[in-house]
CSV table of C-alpha atoms in Angstrom, one decimal:
chain,number,residue,atom,x,y,z
P,1,UNK,CA,-25.3,19.4,-14.1
P,2,UNK,CA,-22.5,17.4,-12.4
P,3,UNK,CA,-21.7,17.3,-8.7
P,4,UNK,CA,-18.4,18.8,-7.6
P,5,UNK,CA,-15.8,16.2,-6.8
P,6,UNK,CA,-16.2,14.5,-3.4
P,7,UNK,CA,-12.9,14.1,-1.5
P,8,UNK,CA,-11.7,11.9,1.3
P,9,UNK,CA,-11.8,15.0,3.6
P,10,UNK,CA,-15.4,15.6,2.7
P,11,UNK,CA,-16.4,12.0,3.7
P,12,UNK,CA,-14.3,12.2,6.9
P,13,UNK,CA,-15.9,15.5,7.9
P,14,UNK,CA,-19.4,14.2,7.2
P,15,UNK,CA,-18.7,11.0,9.2
P,16,UNK,CA,-17.1,12.9,12.1
P,17,UNK,CA,-20.1,15.2,12.3
P,18,UNK,CA,-22.3,12.1,12.8
P,19,UNK,CA,-20.0,10.8,15.5
P,20,UNK,CA,-20.0,14.2,17.3
P,21,UNK,CA,-23.8,14.5,17.2
P,22,UNK,CA,-24.1,11.0,18.5
P,23,UNK,CA,-21.6,11.6,21.3
P,24,UNK,CA,-23.5,14.8,22.2
P,25,UNK,CA,-26.9,13.0,22.3
P,26,UNK,CA,-28.0,15.6,19.8
P,27,UNK,CA,-31.0,13.9,18.3
P,28,UNK,CA,-31.9,16.7,15.8
P,29,UNK,CA,-28.4,17.1,14.4
P,30,UNK,CA,-27.6,13.3,14.4
P,31,UNK,CA,-30.7,12.3,12.4
P,32,UNK,CA,-30.6,15.3,10.1
P,33,UNK,CA,-27.3,13.8,8.7
P,34,UNK,CA,-29.2,10.7,7.4
P,35,UNK,CA,-31.5,10.5,4.4
P,36,UNK,CA,-35.2,9.8,5.2
P,37,UNK,CA,-34.8,6.5,3.2
P,38,UNK,CA,-31.5,5.5,5.0
P,39,UNK,CA,-31.2,1.9,6.0
P,40,UNK,CA,-29.7,0.8,9.3
P,41,UNK,CA,-28.3,-2.6,10.2
P,42,UNK,CA,-27.3,-2.9,13.9
P,43,UNK,CA,-26.1,-6.0,15.6
P,44,UNK,CA,-28.2,-5.0,18.6
P,45,UNK,CA,-31.5,-5.2,16.7
P,46,UNK,CA,-33.3,-8.2,15.3
P,47,UNK,CA,-34.2,-6.4,12.1
P,48,UNK,CA,-32.9,-4.0,9.5
P,49,UNK,CA,-34.5,-0.5,9.7
P,50,UNK,CA,-35.4,0.7,6.2
P,51,UNK,CA,-36.1,4.3,7.1
P,52,UNK,CA,-34.5,6.9,9.3
P,53,UNK,CA,-37.8,7.3,11.3
P,54,UNK,CA,-37.6,3.6,12.4
P,55,UNK,CA,-34.2,4.1,14.0
P,56,UNK,CA,-35.2,7.5,15.4
P,57,UNK,CA,-38.1,5.8,17.2
P,58,UNK,CA,-35.7,3.2,18.6
P,59,UNK,CA,-33.4,6.1,19.7
P,60,UNK,CA,-36.3,7.8,21.5
P,61,UNK,CA,-37.2,4.5,23.3
P,62,UNK,CA,-33.6,4.1,24.5
P,63,UNK,CA,-33.5,7.7,25.7
P,64,UNK,CA,-36.8,7.2,27.6
P,65,UNK,CA,-35.2,4.2,29.4
P,66,UNK,CA,-32.5,6.6,30.6
P,67,UNK,CA,-29.8,5.6,28.0
P,68,UNK,CA,-27.3,8.2,27.0
P,69,UNK,CA,-23.9,8.4,25.3
P,70,UNK,CA,-21.1,9.6,27.6
P,71,UNK,CA,-18.3,9.5,25.0
P,72,UNK,CA,-17.8,8.2,21.5
P,73,UNK,CA,-14.7,8.4,19.2
P,74,UNK,CA,-13.2,6.8,16.1
P,75,UNK,CA,-10.1,4.5,16.7
P,76,UNK,CA,-9.3,3.3,13.1
P,77,UNK,CA,-10.7,4.7,9.9
P,78,UNK,CA,-10.8,3.9,6.2
P,79,UNK,CA,-12.5,5.9,3.5
P,80,UNK,CA,-13.3,4.6,0.0
P,81,UNK,CA,-14.5,7.0,-2.6
P,82,UNK,CA,-17.3,5.8,-5.0
P,83,UNK,CA,-19.1,7.7,-7.8
P,84,UNK,CA,-21.2,10.4,-6.2
P,85,UNK,CA,-20.2,9.5,-2.6
P,86,UNK,CA,-18.0,7.5,-0.3
P,87,UNK,CA,-17.9,4.7,2.2
P,88,UNK,CA,-16.6,5.4,5.7
P,89,UNK,CA,-15.5,2.5,7.8
P,90,UNK,CA,-14.2,2.8,11.3
P,91,UNK,CA,-13.7,1.1,14.6
P,92,UNK,CA,-15.2,3.2,17.4
P,93,UNK,CA,-15.2,3.1,21.2
P,94,UNK,CA,-18.4,4.2,22.9
P,95,UNK,CA,-19.1,4.7,26.6
P,96,UNK,CA,-22.8,4.8,27.4
P,97,UNK,CA,-24.9,4.9,30.6
P,98,UNK,CA,-28.3,3.6,31.5
P,99,UNK,CA,-29.3,4.7,35.0
P,100,UNK,CA,-26.4,3.8,37.2
P,101,UNK,CA,-24.8,1.3,34.8
P,102,UNK,CA,-21.9,2.6,32.6
P,103,UNK,CA,-20.5,0.4,29.8
P,104,UNK,CA,-17.6,0.9,27.3
P,105,UNK,CA,-17.6,-1.1,24.1
P,106,UNK,CA,-15.9,-1.2,20.7
P,107,UNK,CA,-17.8,-1.7,17.5
P,108,UNK,CA,-17.1,-1.5,13.7
P,109,UNK,CA,-19.3,0.8,11.7
P,110,UNK,CA,-19.7,1.4,8.0
P,111,UNK,CA,-21.5,4.5,6.7
P,112,UNK,CA,-22.3,5.1,3.0
P,113,UNK,CA,-22.6,8.7,1.9
P,114,UNK,CA,-24.0,10.2,-1.3
P,115,UNK,CA,-24.5,13.8,-2.4
P,116,UNK,CA,-28.2,15.0,-2.4
P,117,UNK,CA,-29.2,18.6,-3.0
P,118,UNK,CA,-25.5,19.5,-2.8
P,119,UNK,CA,-24.9,18.0,0.6
P,120,UNK,CA,-23.3,14.8,1.7
P,121,UNK,CA,-25.9,12.6,3.5
P,122,UNK,CA,-25.7,9.1,4.9
P,123,UNK,CA,-27.8,6.5,3.0
P,124,UNK,CA,-26.8,3.4,4.9
P,125,UNK,CA,-25.2,2.5,8.3
P,126,UNK,CA,-24.1,-0.9,9.4
P,127,UNK,CA,-22.8,-1.6,13.0
P,128,UNK,CA,-21.2,-4.8,14.1
P,129,UNK,CA,-19.4,-6.1,17.2
P,130,UNK,CA,-15.6,-6.5,17.4
P,131,UNK,CA,-14.8,-9.8,18.9
P,132,UNK,CA,-12.0,-9.7,21.4
P,133,UNK,CA,-8.9,-11.7,20.2
P,134,UNK,CA,-8.5,-14.9,22.2
P,135,UNK,CA,-5.7,-15.0,24.8
P,136,UNK,CA,-2.5,-16.5,23.6
P,137,UNK,CA,-2.9,-19.5,25.9
P,138,UNK,CA,-6.5,-20.1,24.6
P,139,UNK,CA,-5.4,-19.8,21.0
P,140,UNK,CA,-2.7,-22.4,21.5
P,141,UNK,CA,-5.0,-24.9,23.1
């Protein structure tokens, strides 16, 4: 049996559902969109998480410290279809709060999707920083 064709719109919808669940601090919905064996590579962590449960434990620790997402949205996106799935790459802007401190930052994220049991599910996520471009006067120096 073959899987139905996966489209760019399918990948976009799956990725945006992850972003929306993250922005809503909806732990159950957010983590349900990742395979149990999903790997996660975040610039904020010193290790690669090789299972969804590892990142979920980190999420819970952050939440226990008072961290929450205030807003998160995609700025620039690119989708590449691959056999049985797709790769979603975007720049995103997130505003989060821990206690009284609010921070807004931009990052670049890649999410790899595949179809399992008829559903698109994420099997890898990589998050990196976006370095600010140097000021024109600094670049000339």
